[in-house]
C-alpha positions in Angstrom: 11.0 1.4 -15.8 7.6 1.3 -14.1 7.4 1.4 -10.3 5.9 -2.1 -10.4 8.9 -3.5 -12.2 11.2 -1.8 -9.7 9.3 -3.2 -6.8 9.4 -6.7 -8.3 13.1 -6.5 -9.1 13.8 -5.3 -5.5 11.8 -8.2 -4.0 13.7 -10.7 -6.1 17.0 -9.1 -5.2 16.2 -9.1 -1.4 14.8 -12.7 -1.6 18.0 -14.0 -3.3 20.3 -12.1 -0.9 18.5 -13.8 1.9 18.9 -17.2 0.1 15.2 -17.6 0.2 13.3 -19.6 -2.4 10.2 -18.2 -4.1 8.3 -21.0 -2.3 9.6 -19.9 1.1 8.7 -16.3 0.5 5.3 -17.3 -0.7 4.7 -19.3 2.5 6.1 -16.6 4.8 4.0 -13.9 3.2 0.9 -16.0 2.9 1.0 -15.5 -0.9 0.7 -18.0 -3.8 4.0 -19.0 -5.5 2.7 -17.9 -8.9 1.8 -14.5 -7.4 5.4 -14.0 -6.2 6.8 -15.0 -9.6 4.4 -12.6 -11.4 5.4 -9.8 -9.0 9.1 -10.4 -9.4 8.7 -10.4 -13.2 6.8 -7.1 -13.1 3.7 -8.7 -14.5 1.4 -8.2 -11.5 0.5 -4.9 -9.8 0.2 -5.3 -6.1 -2.1 -3.9 -3.6 -0.6 -2.6 -0.4 -1.6 -5.5 1.9 0.4 -8.2 0.1 3.3 -5.8 -0.3 3.3 -5.3 3.5 3.2 -9.0 4.0 6.1 -9.5 1.6 8.2 -6.8 3.3 7.6 -8.4 6.7 8.4 -11.9 5.3 11.7 -10.5 4.0 12.4 -8.8 7.3 12.7 -5.3 5.7 10.8 -2.1 6.0 8.2 -1.3 3.3 10.3 1.7 2.1 13.1 -0.7 1.1 10.7 -2.3 -1.4 9.6 1.0 -2.7 13.1 1.9 -3.6 13.6 4.9 -1.3 17.0 6.4 -1.1 18.1 6.7 2.6 18.0 10.2 4.1 19.7 11.2 7.3 17.6 13.4 9.6 14.1 14.6 8.9 12.4 14.2 5.5 10.7 17.3 4.3 7.9 17.1 1.7 7.2 20.3 -0.3 4.1 20.6 -2.5 6.1 21.7 -5.5 8.2 18.6 -5.5 6.9 15.5 -7.3 6.9 12.6 -4.9 7.4 9.0 -6.0 4.1 7.7 -7.3 3.2 4.0 -6.9 0.0 2.8 -8.6 -1.9 -0.1 -7.2 -4.9 -1.9 -8.7 -6.1 -2.5 -5.2 -8.3 -5.6 -4.7 -10.6 -4.8 -7.7 -10.0 -7.8 -10.0 -11.9 -6.1 -12.8 -9.7 -3.0 -12.8 -7.7 -2.3 -15.8 -5.8 0.7 -14.5 -4.7 2.0 -11.1 -7.4 2.5 -8.5 -5.0 3.9 -5.9 -2.1 6.3 -6.6 0.2 6.5 -3.6 2.5 9.5 -3.1 5.1 8.7 -0.5 5.5 11.5 2.0 8.3 9.9 4.0 10.4 8.5 1.2 13.9 7.7 2.5 13.4 8.3 6.2 15.7 5.9 7.9 14.3 3.6 10.6 10.7 4.9 10.2 7.9 3.0 11.8 5.0 4.5 9.8 4.3 5.2 6.2 2.7 8.5 5.4 1.0 8.8 2.0 -1.2 11.1 0.0 -3.5 8.7 -2.0 -5.7 9.5 -4.9 -8.6 7.0 -4.6 -10.5 6.3 -7.8 -14.1 5.0 -8.0 -14.7 1.3 -8.3 -14.9 -0.1 -11.8 -16.7 -3.3 -11.0 -18.4 -5.2 -8.2 -17.3 -5.5 -4.6 -13.7 -6.7 -4.3 -12.5 -8.9 -1.5 -11.4 -7.1 1.7 -7.7 -7.3 2.7 -6.0 -7.4 6.0 -2.4 -7.0 7.3 -0.7 -6.5 10.6 -0.7 -2.9 11.9 -2.8 0.2 12.1 -4.1 2.9 9.6 -5.1 6.5 10.0 -7.0 8.1 7.1 -8.0 11.8 6.7 -10.1 12.8 3.8 -8.7 15.9 1.9 -11.1 16.0 -1.0 -14.0 14.0 -2.4 -15.9 11.3 -0.4 -14.7 7.8 0.5 -16.2 4.7 1.8 -14.4 2.2 4.0 -15.6 -1.4 4.3 -14.3 -2.5 7.7 -15.3 -6.0 8.7 -19.1 -6.0 8.3 -19.5 -2.2 8.7 -19.2 0.5 6.0 -18.1 4.0 7.0 -18.7 7.1 4.8 -16.2 10.0 5.2 -16.3 13.5 3.8 -13.5 16.1 3.6 -12.2 17.0 7.1 -13.3 13.6 8.6 -11.0 10.8 9.6 -10.9 7.2 10.8 -8.2 5.2 12.7 -8.4 1.4 12.7 -6.6 -1.8 13.2 -5.7 -3.1 9.8 -5.7 -6.7 10.8 -9.5 -6.5 10.4 -10.4 -7.0 6.7 -10.9 -3.7 5.0 -11.2 -1.8 1.7 -11.0 1.9 0.9 -12.7 3.3 -2.2 -14.1 6.6 -3.6 -17.8 7.0 -3.1 -19.8 7.6 -6.2 -18.2 8.4 -9.5 -15.6 11.0 -8.5 -12.0 10.7 -7.4 -11.1 11.4 -3.7 -7.8 12.3 -2.1 -6.8 11.2 1.4 -3.8 11.4 3.8 -3.1 8.0 5.0 -0.6 7.0 7.7 0.1 3.2 7.9 1.9 1.6 10.7 3.2 -1.9 10.1 5.3 -3.5 12.7 8.5 -5.0 11.4 
């Protein structure tokens, strides 16, 4: 089963356990009812921003939606282990495949307050997608390639070894610069 289907099924399970209707979840997460139905059916690939909004509306940490198995104590990530990959289309409505491949670095850590990821960022396939915003903060460090970050009305260009730390409630978008893939370390804090 694809990660998208697992996430949709988990959202449905949590929503029903909380005796919340699709309409209530849509309203609390600032989403459209049809979007919630498509997500739960596994027909829609999310970007991270709406997934964070849904997790907050359900009152659960993001890792619960991602299907992490709880781990007592510290979580160690080793480069020879294949982490859970989550593929997002991002905000690019013309994309036909994943623009962002997320590798969770903290999968299973109980009671964590931040989400560390290695993310493969692919070049844009179409025009400029809408910016997204969510509560919290993000830190991005470029490992390889070049990225651009649209943040409000400003665009930042980052090369390997450079970083940015910003409030994610300001509309933003992260994408690979040019026609080559980039890889970043991203740490996302979303208050619960």
